[in-house]
Amino acid sequence: GCRQQGAPMEYSFGFVGVGTMNAAIVRGIATLPAPPKSLVLSPRGAARAAELSAEFGPLVTVAKDNQAVVDASDVVFVGVLPRLGEEVLRALRFSERHTVVSLLSTMPLAEVRACCAPVPPASVVRAIPLPPVAKQRGACVMTPRHAPVAALFSKLGTVVEVDSEEEMRKMIGITCLMGQLYAQQLAAQSWLQEQGVDAGAAARWVGAVYHTVSYDSATPGPDTFASLVEEQTPGGLNEQVLREMREAGASLALRDSLDDVLARIEGRPAAARERTAYSSSPADPSP
């Protein structure tokens, strides 16, 4: 087994369910300079499994069923639809040697552990990776801390380990900013086009600028973001946009949305508010 010891590439990896996220993990692992000895896929998601097997040859194989995946693997990634999670897991026979990585977004760790007995609780991990793991540029939050699983995800991008599901639930909300970021980029592209800039040039420039400015904050310390904000020259053009967006309530609206997302994740009502999102307020307390 791989409980908290050994190098991650020494193991065989199995994938129960071959949806978007498991497929991204397979692609990321298979294209590492030194991939593991084998990646075994379940026949669920047959078309995608066959495509990956054809692309990566003998490294990636498709098993006859989910149990065959478990039998052939040391580390098992479970990536089926959350509503099917308990049914799929309880139908499988695990052993103490296994490590199970659950990608089930709504199935609590305690339930996954109960379904995977006799796998030791410390060897059942809940992880939330993002699709760019396929290009080894991903991000993943996971709990509990587990050295081999963290080592694997660190090869696929950045991994953040937290000590509890409560903390993980709070981290999940940040992944919900993707759509808002893309919408901001789209608005910037649209504005450039309204100024007469070619759509292709506008898209390339917006994408490049966002990618470039995020580089300095890609590996931050506790004070990195505050320092980068403070670097904006008072009275300068960057500071103007920052100030106007704050005055429009954008930072408060972002915080409110994160509060609402967390309430939804935790299954409780969102807080009632007297003000509307993006209302202008000189008392905006955002940093």
PDB file of C-alpha atoms in Angstrom:
ATOM      1  CA  GLY A   1       0.000   0.000   0.000  1.00  0.00           C
ATOM      2  CA  CYS A   2       0.981   3.665  -0.029  1.00  0.00           C
ATOM      3  CA  ARG A   3      -0.202   4.900   3.327  1.00  0.00           C
ATOM      4  CA  GLN A   4       1.906   7.959   4.010  1.00  0.00           C
ATOM      5  CA  GLN A   5       5.094   6.511   2.610  1.00  0.00           C
ATOM      6  CA  GLY A   6       6.952   5.898  -0.622  1.00  0.00           C
ATOM      7  CA  ALA A   7       7.200   7.839  -3.864  1.00  0.00           C
ATOM      8  CA  PRO A   8       3.850   8.229  -5.639  1.00  0.00           C
ATOM      9  CA  MET A   9       5.102   6.989  -9.007  1.00  0.00           C
ATOM     10  CA  GLU A  10       5.832   3.557  -7.530  1.00  0.00           C
ATOM     11  CA  TYR A  11       2.111   2.759  -7.388  1.00  0.00           C
ATOM     12  CA  SER A  12      -0.580   1.585  -9.755  1.00  0.00           C
ATOM     13  CA  PHE A  13      -3.410   4.077 -10.129  1.00  0.00           C
ATOM     14  CA  GLY A  14      -7.009   3.139 -10.821  1.00  0.00           C
ATOM     15  CA  PHE A  15      -9.922   5.331 -11.901  1.00  0.00           C
ATOM     16  CA  VAL A  16     -13.522   4.426 -11.146  1.00  0.00           C
ATOM     17  CA  GLY A  17     -15.489   6.647 -13.490  1.00  0.00           C
ATOM     18  CA  VAL A  18     -13.828   8.402 -16.410  1.00  0.00           C
ATOM     19  CA  GLY A  19     -15.580  11.749 -16.396  1.00  0.00           C
ATOM     20  CA  THR A  20     -14.018  15.120 -17.059  1.00  0.00           C
ATOM     21  CA  MET A  21     -12.010  15.307 -13.838  1.00  0.00           C
ATOM     22  CA  ASN A  22     -10.657  11.766 -13.740  1.00  0.00           C
ATOM     23  CA  ALA A  23      -9.770  12.052 -17.429  1.00  0.00           C
ATOM     24  CA  ALA A  24      -7.849  15.252 -16.710  1.00  0.00           C
ATOM     25  CA  ILE A  25      -5.914  13.531 -13.904  1.00  0.00           C
ATOM     26  CA  VAL A  26      -5.130  10.557 -16.170  1.00  0.00           C
ATOM     27  CA  ARG A  27      -3.868  12.876 -18.892  1.00  0.00           C
ATOM     28  CA  GLY A  28      -1.722  14.827 -16.435  1.00  0.00           C
ATOM     29  CA  ILE A  29      -0.163  11.707 -14.918  1.00  0.00           C
ATOM     30  CA  ALA A  30       0.354   9.961 -18.263  1.00  0.00           C
ATOM     31  CA  THR A  31       2.312  12.906 -19.673  1.00  0.00           C
ATOM     32  CA  LEU A  32       4.688  13.252 -16.715  1.00  0.00           C
ATOM     33  CA  PRO A  33       8.382  12.761 -17.577  1.00  0.00           C
ATOM     34  CA  ALA A  34       8.395   9.662 -15.360  1.00  0.00           C
ATOM     35  CA  PRO A  35       4.847   8.262 -15.230  1.00  0.00           C
ATOM     36  CA  PRO A  36       3.788   5.423 -12.894  1.00  0.00           C
ATOM     37  CA  LYS A  37       3.781   1.801 -13.924  1.00  0.00           C
ATOM     38  CA  SER A  38       0.113   1.663 -14.830  1.00  0.00           C
ATOM     39  CA  LEU A  39      -3.159   3.582 -15.012  1.00  0.00           C
ATOM     40  CA  VAL A  40      -6.261   1.394 -15.033  1.00  0.00           C
ATOM     41  CA  LEU A  41      -9.607   2.839 -16.106  1.00  0.00           C
ATOM     42  CA  SER A  42     -13.112   1.588 -15.497  1.00  0.00           C
ATOM     43  CA  PRO A  43     -15.397   1.057 -18.486  1.00  0.00           C
ATOM     44  CA  ARG A  44     -17.732   3.782 -17.171  1.00  0.00           C
ATOM     45  CA  GLY A  45     -17.341   6.597 -19.654  1.00  0.00           C
ATOM     46  CA  ALA A  46     -16.387   4.077 -22.330  1.00  0.00           C
ATOM     47  CA  ALA A  47     -15.700   6.534 -25.142  1.00  0.00           C
ATOM     48  CA  ARG A  48     -13.351   8.686 -23.075  1.00  0.00           C
ATOM     49  CA  ALA A  49     -11.638   5.618 -21.567  1.00  0.00           C
ATOM     50  CA  ALA A  50     -11.043   4.165 -25.035  1.00  0.00           C
ATOM     51  CA  GLU A  51      -9.674   7.488 -26.256  1.00  0.00           C
ATOM     52  CA  LEU A  52      -7.185   7.710 -23.377  1.00  0.00           C
ATOM     53  CA  SER A  53      -6.130   4.089 -23.812  1.00  0.00           C
ATOM     54  CA  ALA A  54      -5.532   4.625 -27.521  1.00  0.00           C
ATOM     55  CA  GLU A  55      -3.559   7.799 -26.884  1.00  0.00           C
ATOM     56  CA  PHE A  56      -1.270   6.483 -24.154  1.00  0.00           C
ATOM     57  CA  GLY A  57      -0.865   2.890 -25.250  1.00  0.00           C
ATOM     58  CA  PRO A  58       0.169   0.231 -22.747  1.00  0.00           C
ATOM     59  CA  LEU A  59       0.444   2.721 -19.869  1.00  0.00           C
ATOM     60  CA  VAL A  60      -3.360   3.189 -19.810  1.00  0.00           C
ATOM     61  CA  THR A  61      -5.651   0.156 -19.907  1.00  0.00           C
ATOM     62  CA  VAL A  62      -9.408  -0.279 -19.578  1.00  0.00           C
ATOM     63  CA  ALA A  63     -10.546  -2.922 -17.066  1.00  0.00           C
ATOM     64  CA  LYS A  64     -13.594  -5.136 -17.539  1.00  0.00           C
ATOM     65  CA  ASP A  65     -15.412  -3.590 -14.563  1.00  0.00           C
ATOM     66  CA  ASN A  66     -14.956  -1.384 -11.516  1.00  0.00           C
ATOM     67  CA  GLN A  67     -13.831  -4.239  -9.268  1.00  0.00           C
ATOM     68  CA  ALA A  68     -11.058  -5.095 -11.719  1.00  0.00           C
ATOM     69  CA  VAL A  69      -9.860  -1.492 -11.405  1.00  0.00           C
ATOM     70  CA  VAL A  70      -9.695  -1.797  -7.618  1.00  0.00           C
ATOM     71  CA  ASP A  71      -7.951  -5.175  -7.763  1.00  0.00           C
ATOM     72  CA  ALA A  72      -5.242  -3.833 -10.098  1.00  0.00           C
ATOM     73  CA  SER A  73      -4.571  -0.589  -8.222  1.00  0.00           C
ATOM     74  CA  ASP A  74      -2.895   0.736  -5.105  1.00  0.00           C
ATOM     75  CA  VAL A  75      -4.507   4.172  -5.331  1.00  0.00           C
ATOM     76  CA  VAL A  76      -8.121   4.405  -6.505  1.00  0.00           C
ATOM     77  CA  PHE A  77      -9.637   7.691  -7.707  1.00  0.00           C
ATOM     78  CA  VAL A  78     -13.426   7.737  -7.504  1.00  0.00           C
ATOM     79  CA  GLY A  79     -14.998  10.184  -9.921  1.00  0.00           C
ATOM     80  CA  VAL A  80     -18.583   9.110 -10.572  1.00  0.00           C
ATOM     81  CA  LEU A  81     -21.685  11.283 -10.283  1.00  0.00           C
ATOM     82  CA  PRO A  82     -22.179  12.162  -6.580  1.00  0.00           C
ATOM     83  CA  ARG A  83     -25.689  10.655  -6.517  1.00  0.00           C
ATOM     84  CA  LEU A  84     -24.168   7.323  -7.586  1.00  0.00           C
ATOM     85  CA  GLY A  85     -21.240   7.465  -5.162  1.00  0.00           C
ATOM     86  CA  GLU A  86     -22.597   5.310  -2.348  1.00  0.00           C
ATOM     87  CA  GLU A  87     -24.039   2.683  -4.708  1.00  0.00           C
ATOM     88  CA  VAL A  88     -20.799   2.397  -6.676  1.00  0.00           C
ATOM     89  CA  LEU A  89     -18.516   2.316  -3.634  1.00  0.00           C
ATOM     90  CA  ARG A  90     -20.551  -0.227  -1.647  1.00  0.00           C
ATOM     91  CA  ALA A  91     -20.452  -2.608  -4.610  1.00  0.00           C
ATOM     92  CA  LEU A  92     -16.643  -2.682  -4.490  1.00  0.00           C
ATOM     93  CA  ARG A  93     -14.367  -4.830  -2.316  1.00  0.00           C
ATOM     94  CA  PHE A  94     -11.427  -2.837  -0.989  1.00  0.00           C
ATOM     95  CA  SER A  95      -8.551  -4.007   1.207  1.00  0.00           C
ATOM     96  CA  GLU A  96      -6.365  -2.335   3.815  1.00  0.00           C
ATOM     97  CA  ARG A  97      -3.613  -1.804   1.242  1.00  0.00           C
ATOM     98  CA  HIS A  98      -5.678   0.656  -0.772  1.00  0.00           C
ATOM     99  CA  THR A  99      -5.674   4.425  -0.761  1.00  0.00           C
ATOM    100  CA  VAL A 100      -8.947   5.955  -1.973  1.00  0.00           C
ATOM    101  CA  VAL A 101      -9.149   9.477  -3.383  1.00  0.00           C
ATOM    102  CA  SER A 102     -12.738  10.689  -3.551  1.00  0.00           C
ATOM    103  CA  LEU A 103     -13.577  13.392  -6.084  1.00  0.00           C
ATOM    104  CA  LEU A 104     -17.259  13.254  -5.078  1.00  0.00           C
ATOM    105  CA  SER A 105     -18.189  16.881  -4.496  1.00  0.00           C
ATOM    106  CA  THR A 106     -21.143  16.344  -2.152  1.00  0.00           C
ATOM    107  CA  MET A 107     -20.379  13.038  -0.411  1.00  0.00           C
ATOM    108  CA  PRO A 108     -18.927  13.610   3.077  1.00  0.00           C
ATOM    109  CA  LEU A 109     -15.655  11.942   3.941  1.00  0.00           C
ATOM    110  CA  ALA A 110     -17.263   9.926   6.743  1.00  0.00           C
ATOM    111  CA  GLU A 111     -19.669   8.322   4.240  1.00  0.00           C
ATOM    112  CA  VAL A 112     -16.876   7.562   1.781  1.00  0.00           C
ATOM    113  CA  ARG A 113     -14.844   5.951   4.570  1.00  0.00           C
ATOM    114  CA  ALA A 114     -17.802   3.825   5.658  1.00  0.00           C
ATOM    115  CA  CYS A 115     -18.289   2.592   2.082  1.00  0.00           C
ATOM    116  CA  CYS A 116     -14.586   1.805   1.601  1.00  0.00           C
ATOM    117  CA  ALA A 117     -13.962  -0.264   4.749  1.00  0.00           C
ATOM    118  CA  PRO A 118     -11.546  -1.892   5.581  1.00  0.00           C
ATOM    119  CA  VAL A 119      -9.404   0.893   4.055  1.00  0.00           C
ATOM    120  CA  PRO A 120      -7.947   2.789   7.045  1.00  0.00           C
ATOM    121  CA  PRO A 121      -9.642   6.201   7.527  1.00  0.00           C
ATOM    122  CA  ALA A 122      -6.314   8.017   7.098  1.00  0.00           C
ATOM    123  CA  SER A 123      -6.011   6.437   3.644  1.00  0.00           C
ATOM    124  CA  VAL A 124      -9.332   7.826   2.405  1.00  0.00           C
ATOM    125  CA  VAL A 125      -8.794  11.312   1.014  1.00  0.00           C
ATOM    126  CA  ARG A 126     -11.207  13.866  -0.376  1.00  0.00           C
ATOM    127  CA  ALA A 127      -9.755  16.016  -3.154  1.00  0.00           C
ATOM    128  CA  ILE A 128     -11.018  18.819  -5.361  1.00  0.00           C
ATOM    129  CA  PRO A 129      -8.652  19.329  -8.302  1.00  0.00           C
ATOM    130  CA  LEU A 130      -9.247  21.731 -11.198  1.00  0.00           C
ATOM    131  CA  PRO A 131      -9.114  20.613 -14.852  1.00  0.00           C
ATOM    132  CA  PRO A 132      -5.693  22.129 -15.748  1.00  0.00           C
ATOM    133  CA  VAL A 133      -4.140  19.193 -13.843  1.00  0.00           C
ATOM    134  CA  ALA A 134      -4.287  17.685 -17.349  1.00  0.00           C
ATOM    135  CA  LYS A 135      -1.493  20.077 -18.311  1.00  0.00           C
ATOM    136  CA  GLN A 136       0.301  19.893 -14.936  1.00  0.00           C
ATOM    137  CA  ARG A 137      -0.892  23.453 -14.265  1.00  0.00           C
ATOM    138  CA  GLY A 138      -3.757  22.615 -11.940  1.00  0.00           C
ATOM    139  CA  ALA A 139      -4.732  23.402  -8.375  1.00  0.00           C
ATOM    140  CA  CYS A 140      -6.050  20.942  -5.815  1.00  0.00           C
ATOM    141  CA  VAL A 141      -7.322  21.230  -2.259  1.00  0.00           C
ATOM    142  CA  MET A 142      -7.446  18.012  -0.239  1.00  0.00           C
ATOM    143  CA  THR A 143      -8.134  16.625   3.230  1.00  0.00           C
ATOM    144  CA  PRO A 144      -6.788  14.971   5.320  1.00  0.00           C
ATOM    145  CA  ARG A 145      -3.073  15.436   4.832  1.00  0.00           C
ATOM    146  CA  HIS A 146      -1.650  12.452   2.976  1.00  0.00           C
ATOM    147  CA  ALA A 147       1.951  12.655   1.767  1.00  0.00           C
ATOM    148  CA  PRO A 148       1.835  10.351  -1.302  1.00  0.00           C
ATOM    149  CA  VAL A 149      -1.434  11.794  -2.641  1.00  0.00           C
ATOM    150  CA  ALA A 150      -0.174  15.329  -2.055  1.00  0.00           C
ATOM    151  CA  ALA A 151       3.093  14.445  -3.804  1.00  0.00           C
ATOM    152  CA  LEU A 152       1.147  13.219  -6.826  1.00  0.00           C
ATOM    153  CA  PHE A 153      -1.015  16.350  -7.059  1.00  0.00           C
ATOM    154  CA  SER A 154       2.075  18.526  -6.608  1.00  0.00           C
ATOM    155  CA  LYS A 155       3.354  17.034  -9.880  1.00  0.00           C
ATOM    156  CA  LEU A 156       0.126  18.186 -11.534  1.00  0.00           C
ATOM    157  CA  GLY A 157       0.249  21.771 -10.232  1.00  0.00           C
ATOM    158  CA  THR A 158      -0.280  23.308  -6.808  1.00  0.00           C
ATOM    159  CA  VAL A 159      -1.751  21.293  -3.936  1.00  0.00           C
ATOM    160  CA  VAL A 160      -3.082  22.757  -0.696  1.00  0.00           C
ATOM    161  CA  GLU A 161      -3.680  20.344   2.179  1.00  0.00           C
ATOM    162  CA  VAL A 162      -6.162  21.265   4.915  1.00  0.00           C
ATOM    163  CA  ASP A 163      -6.983  19.520   8.172  1.00  0.00           C
ATOM    164  CA  SER A 164     -10.776  19.315   7.990  1.00  0.00           C
ATOM    165  CA  GLU A 165     -13.738  19.161   5.648  1.00  0.00           C
ATOM    166  CA  GLU A 166     -15.054  22.344   7.270  1.00  0.00           C
ATOM    167  CA  GLU A 167     -11.963  24.191   6.067  1.00  0.00           C
ATOM    168  CA  MET A 168     -12.159  22.512   2.661  1.00  0.00           C
ATOM    169  CA  ARG A 169     -15.755  23.659   2.176  1.00  0.00           C
ATOM    170  CA  LYS A 170     -14.607  27.244   2.623  1.00  0.00           C
ATOM    171  CA  MET A 171     -11.824  26.742   0.072  1.00  0.00           C
ATOM    172  CA  ILE A 172     -14.262  25.324  -2.502  1.00  0.00           C
ATOM    173  CA  GLY A 173     -15.961  28.688  -2.824  1.00  0.00           C
ATOM    174  CA  ILE A 174     -12.859  30.201  -4.424  1.00  0.00           C
ATOM    175  CA  THR A 175     -13.141  27.772  -7.328  1.00  0.00           C
ATOM    176  CA  CYS A 176     -16.537  29.340  -8.062  1.00  0.00           C
ATOM    177  CA  LEU A 177     -14.807  32.561  -9.149  1.00  0.00           C
ATOM    178  CA  MET A 178     -13.899  31.066 -12.529  1.00  0.00           C
ATOM    179  CA  GLY A 179     -17.051  32.172 -14.328  1.00  0.00           C
ATOM    180  CA  GLN A 180     -16.782  35.690 -12.934  1.00  0.00           C
ATOM    181  CA  LEU A 181     -13.151  35.912 -14.070  1.00  0.00           C
ATOM    182  CA  TYR A 182     -14.013  34.745 -17.580  1.00  0.00           C
ATOM    183  CA  ALA A 183     -16.908  37.217 -17.684  1.00  0.00           C
ATOM    184  CA  GLN A 184     -14.526  40.015 -16.727  1.00  0.00           C
ATOM    185  CA  GLN A 185     -12.195  38.974 -19.534  1.00  0.00           C
ATOM    186  CA  LEU A 186     -15.110  38.836 -21.960  1.00  0.00           C
ATOM    187  CA  ALA A 187     -16.182  42.342 -20.922  1.00  0.00           C
ATOM    188  CA  ALA A 188     -12.634  43.608 -21.521  1.00  0.00           C
ATOM    189  CA  GLN A 189     -12.495  41.919 -24.927  1.00  0.00           C
ATOM    190  CA  SER A 190     -15.915  43.347 -25.859  1.00  0.00           C
ATOM    191  CA  TRP A 191     -14.801  46.828 -24.814  1.00  0.00           C
ATOM    192  CA  LEU A 192     -11.714  46.580 -27.037  1.00  0.00           C
ATOM    193  CA  GLN A 193     -13.854  45.475 -29.957  1.00  0.00           C
ATOM    194  CA  GLU A 194     -16.135  48.462 -29.370  1.00  0.00           C
ATOM    195  CA  GLN A 195     -13.009  50.598 -29.717  1.00  0.00           C
ATOM    196  CA  GLY A 196     -12.376  49.064 -33.134  1.00  0.00           C
ATOM    197  CA  VAL A 197      -9.839  46.401 -32.155  1.00  0.00           C
ATOM    198  CA  ASP A 198     -10.003  43.097 -34.057  1.00  0.00           C
ATOM    199  CA  ALA A 199     -11.736  40.352 -32.024  1.00  0.00           C
ATOM    200  CA  GLY A 200      -8.786  37.963 -32.327  1.00  0.00           C
ATOM    201  CA  ALA A 201      -6.228  40.559 -31.279  1.00  0.00           C
ATOM    202  CA  ALA A 202      -8.477  41.678 -28.427  1.00  0.00           C
ATOM    203  CA  ALA A 203      -8.855  38.112 -27.151  1.00  0.00           C
ATOM    204  CA  ARG A 204      -5.121  37.378 -27.342  1.00  0.00           C
ATOM    205  CA  TRP A 205      -4.222  40.615 -25.557  1.00  0.00           C
ATOM    206  CA  VAL A 206      -6.772  40.220 -22.762  1.00  0.00           C
ATOM    207  CA  GLY A 207      -5.762  36.602 -22.202  1.00  0.00           C
ATOM    208  CA  ALA A 208      -2.071  37.451 -22.212  1.00  0.00           C
ATOM    209  CA  VAL A 209      -2.440  40.383 -19.803  1.00  0.00           C
ATOM    210  CA  TYR A 210      -4.481  38.386 -17.279  1.00  0.00           C
ATOM    211  CA  HIS A 211      -2.041  35.488 -17.498  1.00  0.00           C
ATOM    212  CA  THR A 212       0.939  37.821 -17.061  1.00  0.00           C
ATOM    213  CA  VAL A 213      -0.387  39.859 -14.139  1.00  0.00           C
ATOM    214  CA  SER A 214      -1.317  36.682 -12.266  1.00  0.00           C
ATOM    215  CA  TYR A 215       2.257  35.401 -12.528  1.00  0.00           C
ATOM    216  CA  ASP A 216       3.489  37.473  -9.576  1.00  0.00           C
ATOM    217  CA  SER A 217       0.752  36.041  -7.367  1.00  0.00           C
ATOM    218  CA  ALA A 218       1.001  32.412  -8.491  1.00  0.00           C
ATOM    219  CA  THR A 219       3.095  31.296  -5.492  1.00  0.00           C
ATOM    220  CA  PRO A 220       2.033  33.753  -2.794  1.00  0.00           C
ATOM    221  CA  GLY A 221       2.905  34.164   0.825  1.00  0.00           C
ATOM    222  CA  PRO A 222       0.419  35.443   3.415  1.00  0.00           C
ATOM    223  CA  ASP A 223       1.030  39.105   2.498  1.00  0.00           C
ATOM    224  CA  THR A 224       1.572  38.848  -1.278  1.00  0.00           C
ATOM    225  CA  PHE A 225      -1.839  40.084  -2.392  1.00  0.00           C
ATOM    226  CA  ALA A 226      -1.848  43.022   0.032  1.00  0.00           C
ATOM    227  CA  SER A 227       1.632  44.036  -1.165  1.00  0.00           C
ATOM    228  CA  LEU A 228       0.615  43.880  -4.822  1.00  0.00           C
ATOM    229  CA  VAL A 229      -2.426  46.060  -4.157  1.00  0.00           C
ATOM    230  CA  GLU A 230      -0.300  48.562  -2.228  1.00  0.00           C
ATOM    231  CA  GLU A 231       2.100  48.797  -5.179  1.00  0.00           C
ATOM    232  CA  GLN A 232      -0.536  50.589  -7.259  1.00  0.00           C
ATOM    233  CA  THR A 233       0.671  54.209  -7.563  1.00  0.00           C
ATOM    234  CA  PRO A 234      -1.772  56.699  -5.998  1.00  0.00           C
ATOM    235  CA  GLY A 235      -3.336  58.748  -8.774  1.00  0.00           C
ATOM    236  CA  GLY A 236      -2.124  56.305 -11.435  1.00  0.00           C
ATOM    237  CA  LEU A 237      -4.248  54.524 -14.001  1.00  0.00           C
ATOM    238  CA  ASN A 238      -4.148  51.151 -12.211  1.00  0.00           C
ATOM    239  CA  GLU A 239      -5.143  52.785  -8.938  1.00  0.00           C
ATOM    240  CA  GLN A 240      -7.993  54.592 -10.718  1.00  0.00           C
ATOM    241  CA  VAL A 241      -9.565  51.331 -11.871  1.00  0.00           C
ATOM    242  CA  LEU A 242      -9.059  49.792  -8.435  1.00  0.00           C
ATOM    243  CA  ARG A 243     -10.664  52.779  -6.704  1.00  0.00           C
ATOM    244  CA  GLU A 244     -13.605  53.030  -9.116  1.00  0.00           C
ATOM    245  CA  MET A 245     -14.370  49.321  -8.844  1.00  0.00           C
ATOM    246  CA  ARG A 246     -14.275  49.549  -5.059  1.00  0.00           C
ATOM    247  CA  GLU A 247     -16.563  52.564  -5.090  1.00  0.00           C
ATOM    248  CA  ALA A 248     -18.975  50.654  -7.320  1.00  0.00           C
ATOM    249  CA  GLY A 249     -19.158  47.960  -4.632  1.00  0.00           C
ATOM    250  CA  ALA A 250     -17.393  45.262  -6.660  1.00  0.00           C
ATOM    251  CA  SER A 251     -15.280  44.014  -3.741  1.00  0.00           C
ATOM    252  CA  LEU A 252     -18.282  43.862  -1.425  1.00  0.00           C
ATOM    253  CA  ALA A 253     -20.304  42.025  -4.061  1.00  0.00           C
ATOM    254  CA  LEU A 254     -17.500  39.482  -4.390  1.00  0.00           C
ATOM    255  CA  ARG A 255     -17.454  38.889  -0.635  1.00  0.00           C
ATOM    256  CA  ASP A 256     -21.250  38.574  -0.597  1.00  0.00           C
ATOM    257  CA  SER A 257     -21.164  36.023  -3.403  1.00  0.00           C
ATOM    258  CA  LEU A 258     -18.548  33.969  -1.551  1.00  0.00           C
ATOM    259  CA  ASP A 259     -20.724  34.113   1.587  1.00  0.00           C
ATOM    260  CA  ASP A 260     -23.733  32.939  -0.427  1.00  0.00           C
ATOM    261  CA  VAL A 261     -21.786  30.136  -2.099  1.00  0.00           C
ATOM    262  CA  LEU A 262     -20.509  28.903   1.275  1.00  0.00           C
ATOM    263  CA  ALA A 263     -24.049  28.927   2.664  1.00  0.00           C
ATOM    264  CA  ARG A 264     -25.190  26.817  -0.277  1.00  0.00           C
ATOM    265  CA  ILE A 265     -22.257  24.401   0.107  1.00  0.00           C
ATOM    266  CA  GLU A 266     -23.013  24.053   3.831  1.00  0.00           C
ATOM    267  CA  GLY A 267     -26.734  23.609   3.194  1.00  0.00           C
ATOM    268  CA  ARG A 268     -27.944  26.647   5.127  1.00  0.00           C
ATOM    269  CA  PRO A 269     -29.836  29.806   4.160  1.00  0.00           C
ATOM    270  CA  ALA A 270     -27.801  32.740   2.899  1.00  0.00           C
ATOM    271  CA  ALA A 271     -27.702  35.842   5.044  1.00  0.00           C
ATOM    272  CA  ALA A 272     -30.332  38.473   4.299  1.00  0.00           C
ATOM    273  CA  ARG A 273     -28.925  41.820   3.170  1.00  0.00           C
ATOM    274  CA  GLU A 274     -30.393  45.272   3.022  1.00  0.00           C
ATOM    275  CA  ARG A 275     -28.220  46.478   0.165  1.00  0.00           C
ATOM    276  CA  THR A 276     -28.026  45.217  -3.389  1.00  0.00           C
ATOM    277  CA  ALA A 277     -24.890  43.869  -5.040  1.00  0.00           C
ATOM    278  CA  TYR A 278     -22.676  46.469  -6.695  1.00  0.00           C
ATOM    279  CA  SER A 279     -24.336  49.400  -4.944  1.00  0.00           C
ATOM    280  CA  SER A 280     -21.909  52.278  -4.597  1.00  0.00           C
ATOM    281  CA  SER A 281     -20.702  52.731  -1.037  1.00  0.00           C
ATOM    282  CA  PRO A 282     -17.899  54.981   0.245  1.00  0.00           C
ATOM    283  CA  ALA A 283     -17.640  52.722   3.297  1.00  0.00           C
ATOM    284  CA  ASP A 284     -16.419  49.712   1.328  1.00  0.00           C
ATOM    285  CA  PRO A 285     -14.202  47.881   3.907  1.00  0.00           C
ATOM    286  CA  SER A 286     -12.409  45.677   1.391  1.00  0.00           C
ATOM    287  CA  PRO A 287      -8.615  45.692   1.591  1.00  0.00           C
TER     288      PRO A 287
END
